Amino acid sequence: MSKDTTKIPVEQKRLEEVSSQGVPWKKWGPYLSERQWGTVREDYSESGDAWNFFTHDHARSRAYRWGEDGLGGISDDKQRLCFALALWNGKDPILKERLFGLTNSEANHGEDVKEYYFYLDSTPTHSYMKYLYKYPQAAFPYADLVETNRRRTRDEMEYELLDTGIFQEDRYFDVFVEYAKAGPEDILVKITAANRGPEAAELHVLPTLWFRNDWATWIAKPSEKPMLSQVEGPAGASAIEATHPALGAYTLYCEGDAPLVFTENETNHTRLGLDYPNAGPYLKDGINEYVVQGRREAVNPDRLGTKAAAHYRIKVGPGQSATLRLCLTGQSPAGKDKKTPFGPGFDQTMAARLREADEFYRNVTPPSASPDEAMVMRQAIAGMLWSKQYYYFDADSWLEEHRAHPLHHGSRDFRNREWFHMINDDIISMPDKWEYPWYAAWDLAFHTLPIAIVDPDFAKDQMDLMLRGRYLHPSGQLPAYEWNFSDVNPPVHAFATLFLHRTEQALRGETDVDFLKFAFNKLMLNFTWWVNRKDRFGKNVFEGGFLGLDNIGVFDRSAPLPTGGYLEQADGTAWMALFTQNMLELAVEIASHDTTYEEMVHKFAEHFCYIAAAMNKPGAEGMWDEADGFYYDLLRLPDGSGTRLKVRSMVGLLPLCATTVIEKWQRERVPQATTALLARLRQMPELLESIHPTGPGHLGVDERGIFALVNPERLRRVLTKMLDENEFLSPYGIRSLSKFHQRNPFVFHVNGQEYRVDYLPAESNTGMFGGNSNWRGPVWMPVNTLLIRSLLNFYLYYGDNFKIECPTGSGKMMNLFQVAKEIADRLTSIFLRNEHGKRPVYGGTEKFQADPHWRDHILFYEYFHGDNGAGLGASHQTGWTGIVAKLIQLFGLLDAQKSLEIGKAAAFIRGKSER
């Protein structure tokens, strides 16, 4: 019977063409960074001071080595050829070629972008994309932003662009950029500038095409230099031809008679005061000098170079818009007699791609979602897709250029030198392309959850990358992030791998056994690394340092402790317990196809029991505090004695997350492993005393078993605190630190010095880990998601046989599915309009709450105020905050009864039958 393809969305067909036929629909995408300056890769200082070696002021004049940034731009998937916007309002001291923000030392809460831009739309193949940048008509207040923020203390609010008054009377342009692919390498570009102000205003728009500089003579392995040149275009258009020895030839067509200007993507050593000769008279800042300073000699009169732009000058009336059209194509240049790309087909294609995007998102959005929920979900996913970035880091060359390669004679000690094997050369999902324009291993695992809604193949590719030998250290350690690849992130990649496997099973009804085996074997290396490196004395209790939770502890957990000794970490141990459960489930899946993996099921089940016994050790030596009914880190002092650090934080909630239901069919797949585990538990009944009752005589709904660190009594006691609105339960999710510490700060004295933890629902008041994040009160999406997962697992086991008061003290009893949904609804409400028509994410910022040109453009912040839900930290961390899209989809399709009937697979069903 032939497959019916009539109902498959066109965008879905493109994804299938990529997967099955290798059609390069994803070759071009939003792969530029928002900030390449100030990154570790571009730091060639002696001291490793990345922020001050390569500044925003340098960026217009200094050629990048490892990547490119731009405004609303695109590139090919190796970032050889780049396209982005440059703007000038006639008053700024420089062209607006890239986003401005403060460095870590300039801002009172760490680095922070000071611009307003929005990722409005994107399909997974980038066949349609839309971006918005809000450009003031008055001179951009660069100095005011730096000086005012620098004067403010950590206890004060940040000084934002809106606070400067630059948007008064709406004197700004909304600059929209839309991309539509007529073919994989035929990209239409529409730029619309809308004047929101009361008077006509002029705007210079410079769509810019350039090559990443990989030909400079000083780099370790220079390439052949490419070339841009003006060629004859069709009637009514000018054209730039780009020829690259590896990429081939492309042409940029620019509608109208805008002059073309050319320069070179080469460093202006003279302007930067560097003691090197310039490569020639035409340099990276040549177009800036030509437009802003009127220096005609700064651009090449022969119209040749490696950086070029069309210079449009438009006058836009009040409340009016002007539109520019361009086309970047891999087809051969069209002469003056050839057909123009700007005929009726241009607008028709643009409209068709938008309709196809609408069709695609209707297909993945739950029918029960409100229009506002559907919009938030779509913008969250768009943000995920716009946050893809080409990330290039060849550690062999980088370390050689820094005289720090450990295999070379005379090398010096320098950052990341133990990662000399690493070659990163891929499109990777970034946490935030301005604030964090580098991958972070544990963030990436969470990114795959919402990405899998629209592009499960790309999500799988992301997990695959981190486990490849070009990333994974030979020791088995996963790279953390470029500031210190050897730092330690929570081991959540097995969780993400299992999630992606279940997603693919639900969508395609098949198992990618090769992917599972590859991932499992590499994750085994990582698991072994954890056991050998982070279990100091082989006691099955784990350290790990900050583990992604930055300032959550009373001490910097990644630094030597002022007391001496070390920490036995409740979160590190809980993460490893969850790791064993995820590996167990992966082994069960593989064992259905390869029985040699059944032994690994037994291995990880047994290892979980050992970790649980260590973590739940009774008395003063354990992490569980019977009096408080909570888990704490244990400070192990040099004399061997231990004391609990009684901070009520997410650290003590994470043991809930090490919870996994074992379906009857899973046990039946691995009978020998099941028998061996039961024999071990009979031999060592002590192991059963420390975990949730399970096995014969303790099966739940539909004969489900369970592996959980917490027994029923501890579950109830921890949940009582977690669901208390005076402790962890915020109106907008679960806080990272209990509100109990608002009136009861945790104080610890060492050698006359006081260390303390206060409830801080907004920004951090310390410089720990840069001071630009805070785990002492705000709501964080990823850990909330894992708590929701654990509650759903407990519900599959208990059904309605376990209910708890939610909120604590309210008298309202809920089963654990209802509790999970309550938390998800609170998280989702951060972004939705409330009964007053306001979105909590925007707090008291009236412009975002009331102005029709602002209020429906959603920013997905890094974390959220613990009391009012306002967005904090990185403003474009759609990365893991994009999980809100998965929550909208999940609870839009899933109900309690279906969950009990189908089991854990229910969370992965798309719900098409309900349409």
PDB file of C-alpha atoms in Angstrom, residues 456-568:
ATOM      1  CA  PRO A 456      14.323  15.210  15.965  1.00  0.00           C
ATOM      2  CA  ASP A 457      17.187  14.489  13.553  1.00  0.00           C
ATOM      3  CA  PHE A 458      18.964  17.722  14.450  1.00  0.00           C
ATOM      4  CA  ALA A 459      18.323  17.041  18.141  1.00  0.00           C
ATOM      5  CA  LYS A 460      19.937  13.599  17.798  1.00  0.00           C
ATOM      6  CA  ASP A 461      22.863  15.148  15.933  1.00  0.00           C
ATOM      7  CA  GLN A 462      23.502  17.435  18.904  1.00  0.00           C
ATOM      8  CA  MET A 463      23.793  14.510  21.315  1.00  0.00           C
ATOM      9  CA  ASP A 464      25.872  12.616  18.786  1.00  0.00           C
ATOM     10  CA  LEU A 465      28.347  15.513  18.509  1.00  0.00           C
ATOM     11  CA  MET A 466      29.135  15.723  22.212  1.00  0.00           C
ATOM     12  CA  LEU A 467      29.949  11.995  22.287  1.00  0.00           C
ATOM     13  CA  ARG A 468      32.221  12.027  19.244  1.00  0.00           C
ATOM     14  CA  GLY A 469      35.964  11.727  19.692  1.00  0.00           C
ATOM     15  CA  ARG A 470      36.379  15.282  18.355  1.00  0.00           C
ATOM     16  CA  TYR A 471      34.585  16.515  21.492  1.00  0.00           C
ATOM     17  CA  LEU A 472      34.632  13.819  24.192  1.00  0.00           C
ATOM     18  CA  HIS A 473      37.934  13.706  26.052  1.00  0.00           C
ATOM     19  CA  PRO A 474      39.885  10.424  25.796  1.00  0.00           C
ATOM     20  CA  SER A 475      39.317  10.061  29.552  1.00  0.00           C
ATOM     21  CA  GLY A 476      35.557  10.046  28.976  1.00  0.00           C
ATOM     22  CA  GLN A 477      34.863  13.576  30.205  1.00  0.00           C
ATOM     23  CA  LEU A 478      32.344  15.668  28.294  1.00  0.00           C
ATOM     24  CA  PRO A 479      33.523  19.223  27.474  1.00  0.00           C
ATOM     25  CA  ALA A 480      31.788  21.787  29.666  1.00  0.00           C
ATOM     26  CA  TYR A 481      32.236  25.153  27.872  1.00  0.00           C
ATOM     27  CA  GLU A 482      35.067  27.091  26.303  1.00  0.00           C
ATOM     28  CA  TRP A 483      36.026  29.102  29.407  1.00  0.00           C
ATOM     29  CA  ASN A 484      37.047  25.798  30.966  1.00  0.00           C
ATOM     30  CA  PHE A 485      36.286  22.612  29.052  1.00  0.00           C
ATOM     31  CA  SER A 486      37.440  20.662  32.120  1.00  0.00           C
ATOM     32  CA  ASP A 487      34.741  22.059  34.381  1.00  0.00           C
ATOM     33  CA  VAL A 488      31.999  19.633  35.360  1.00  0.00           C
ATOM     34  CA  ASN A 489      28.366  19.817  34.243  1.00  0.00           C
ATOM     35  CA  PRO A 490      25.588  17.499  35.439  1.00  0.00           C
ATOM     36  CA  PRO A 491      25.510  14.174  33.547  1.00  0.00           C
ATOM     37  CA  VAL A 492      22.177  14.572  31.766  1.00  0.00           C
ATOM     38  CA  HIS A 493      23.122  13.283  28.320  1.00  0.00           C
ATOM     39  CA  ALA A 494      21.826   9.774  28.932  1.00  0.00           C
ATOM     40  CA  PHE A 495      18.494  11.350  29.956  1.00  0.00           C
ATOM     41  CA  ALA A 496      18.402  13.352  26.708  1.00  0.00           C
ATOM     42  CA  THR A 497      19.426  10.341  24.612  1.00  0.00           C
ATOM     43  CA  LEU A 498      16.611   8.276  26.092  1.00  0.00           C
ATOM     44  CA  PHE A 499      14.148  11.130  25.526  1.00  0.00           C
ATOM     45  CA  LEU A 500      15.161  11.432  21.870  1.00  0.00           C
ATOM     46  CA  HIS A 501      14.900   7.673  21.384  1.00  0.00           C
ATOM     47  CA  ARG A 502      11.345   7.660  22.755  1.00  0.00           C
ATOM     48  CA  THR A 503      10.441  10.660  20.604  1.00  0.00           C
ATOM     49  CA  GLU A 504      11.688   8.920  17.474  1.00  0.00           C
ATOM     50  CA  GLN A 505       9.845   5.711  18.365  1.00  0.00           C
ATOM     51  CA  ALA A 506       6.595   7.632  18.715  1.00  0.00           C
ATOM     52  CA  LEU A 507       7.067   9.578  15.472  1.00  0.00           C
ATOM     53  CA  ARG A 508       8.446   6.847  13.232  1.00  0.00           C
ATOM     54  CA  GLY A 509       7.628   3.583  14.968  1.00  0.00           C
ATOM     55  CA  GLU A 510      11.229   2.444  14.726  1.00  0.00           C
ATOM     56  CA  THR A 511      14.396   2.190  16.791  1.00  0.00           C
ATOM     57  CA  ASP A 512      17.718   3.578  15.619  1.00  0.00           C
ATOM     58  CA  VAL A 513      19.768   0.786  17.160  1.00  0.00           C
ATOM     59  CA  ASP A 514      23.067   2.100  15.794  1.00  0.00           C
ATOM     60  CA  PHE A 515      22.461   5.484  17.440  1.00  0.00           C
ATOM     61  CA  LEU A 516      21.552   3.829  20.745  1.00  0.00           C
ATOM     62  CA  LYS A 517      24.605   1.581  20.741  1.00  0.00           C
ATOM     63  CA  PHE A 518      26.948   4.405  19.822  1.00  0.00           C
ATOM     64  CA  ALA A 519      25.504   6.690  22.485  1.00  0.00           C
ATOM     65  CA  PHE A 520      25.415   3.982  25.146  1.00  0.00           C
ATOM     66  CA  ASN A 521      29.035   2.963  24.619  1.00  0.00           C
ATOM     67  CA  LYS A 522      30.288   6.553  24.757  1.00  0.00           C
ATOM     68  CA  LEU A 523      28.099   7.283  27.779  1.00  0.00           C
ATOM     69  CA  MET A 524      29.689   4.269  29.441  1.00  0.00           C
ATOM     70  CA  LEU A 525      33.022   6.041  29.103  1.00  0.00           C
ATOM     71  CA  ASN A 526      31.538   9.165  30.664  1.00  0.00           C
ATOM     72  CA  PHE A 527      29.928   7.174  33.484  1.00  0.00           C
ATOM     73  CA  THR A 528      33.261   5.510  34.210  1.00  0.00           C
ATOM     74  CA  TRP A 529      34.954   8.934  34.251  1.00  0.00           C
ATOM     75  CA  TRP A 530      32.471  10.102  36.876  1.00  0.00           C
ATOM     76  CA  VAL A 531      32.963   7.020  39.029  1.00  0.00           C
ATOM     77  CA  ASN A 532      36.759   7.211  38.835  1.00  0.00           C
ATOM     78  CA  ARG A 533      37.160  10.983  39.176  1.00  0.00           C
ATOM     79  CA  LYS A 534      34.256  12.256  41.297  1.00  0.00           C
ATOM     80  CA  ASP A 535      33.754   9.461  43.842  1.00  0.00           C
ATOM     81  CA  ARG A 536      36.840  10.329  45.882  1.00  0.00           C
ATOM     82  CA  PHE A 537      37.006   7.232  48.066  1.00  0.00           C
ATOM     83  CA  GLY A 538      34.826   4.764  46.172  1.00  0.00           C
ATOM     84  CA  LYS A 539      31.928   5.290  48.596  1.00  0.00           C
ATOM     85  CA  ASN A 540      29.272   5.865  45.882  1.00  0.00           C
ATOM     86  CA  VAL A 541      28.857   9.501  46.953  1.00  0.00           C
ATOM     87  CA  PHE A 542      29.869  12.132  44.450  1.00  0.00           C
ATOM     88  CA  GLU A 543      31.391  15.561  44.217  1.00  0.00           C
ATOM     89  CA  GLY A 544      31.540  17.601  41.024  1.00  0.00           C
ATOM     90  CA  GLY A 545      31.906  21.227  42.055  1.00  0.00           C
ATOM     91  CA  PHE A 546      29.330  23.803  41.036  1.00  0.00           C
ATOM     92  CA  LEU A 547      27.544  21.332  38.710  1.00  0.00           C
ATOM     93  CA  GLY A 548      25.815  24.089  36.775  1.00  0.00           C
ATOM     94  CA  LEU A 549      24.181  25.596  39.862  1.00  0.00           C
ATOM     95  CA  ASP A 550      26.710  28.447  40.140  1.00  0.00           C
ATOM     96  CA  ASN A 551      26.224  30.220  43.498  1.00  0.00           C
ATOM     97  CA  ILE A 552      23.728  27.838  45.110  1.00  0.00           C
ATOM     98  CA  GLY A 553      26.067  26.794  47.922  1.00  0.00           C
ATOM     99  CA  VAL A 554      27.393  28.751  50.869  1.00  0.00           C
ATOM    100  CA  PHE A 555      30.878  28.198  49.379  1.00  0.00           C
ATOM    101  CA  ASP A 556      32.118  28.236  45.805  1.00  0.00           C
ATOM    102  CA  ARG A 557      31.796  24.510  45.215  1.00  0.00           C
ATOM    103  CA  SER A 558      34.375  24.539  42.416  1.00  0.00           C
ATOM    104  CA  ALA A 559      37.104  26.112  44.563  1.00  0.00           C
ATOM    105  CA  PRO A 560      39.119  24.809  47.523  1.00  0.00           C
ATOM    106  CA  LEU A 561      36.939  25.036  50.621  1.00  0.00           C
ATOM    107  CA  PRO A 562      37.936  27.584  53.287  1.00  0.00           C
ATOM    108  CA  THR A 563      37.457  24.824  55.871  1.00  0.00           C
ATOM    109  CA  GLY A 564      39.669  22.346  54.039  1.00  0.00           C
ATOM    110  CA  GLY A 565      38.188  18.942  53.268  1.00  0.00           C
ATOM    111  CA  TYR A 566      35.610  18.380  50.587  1.00  0.00           C
ATOM    112  CA  LEU A 567      31.888  18.198  49.876  1.00  0.00           C
ATOM    113  CA  GLU A 568      29.805  15.075  49.443  1.00  0.00           C
TER     114      GLU A 568
END
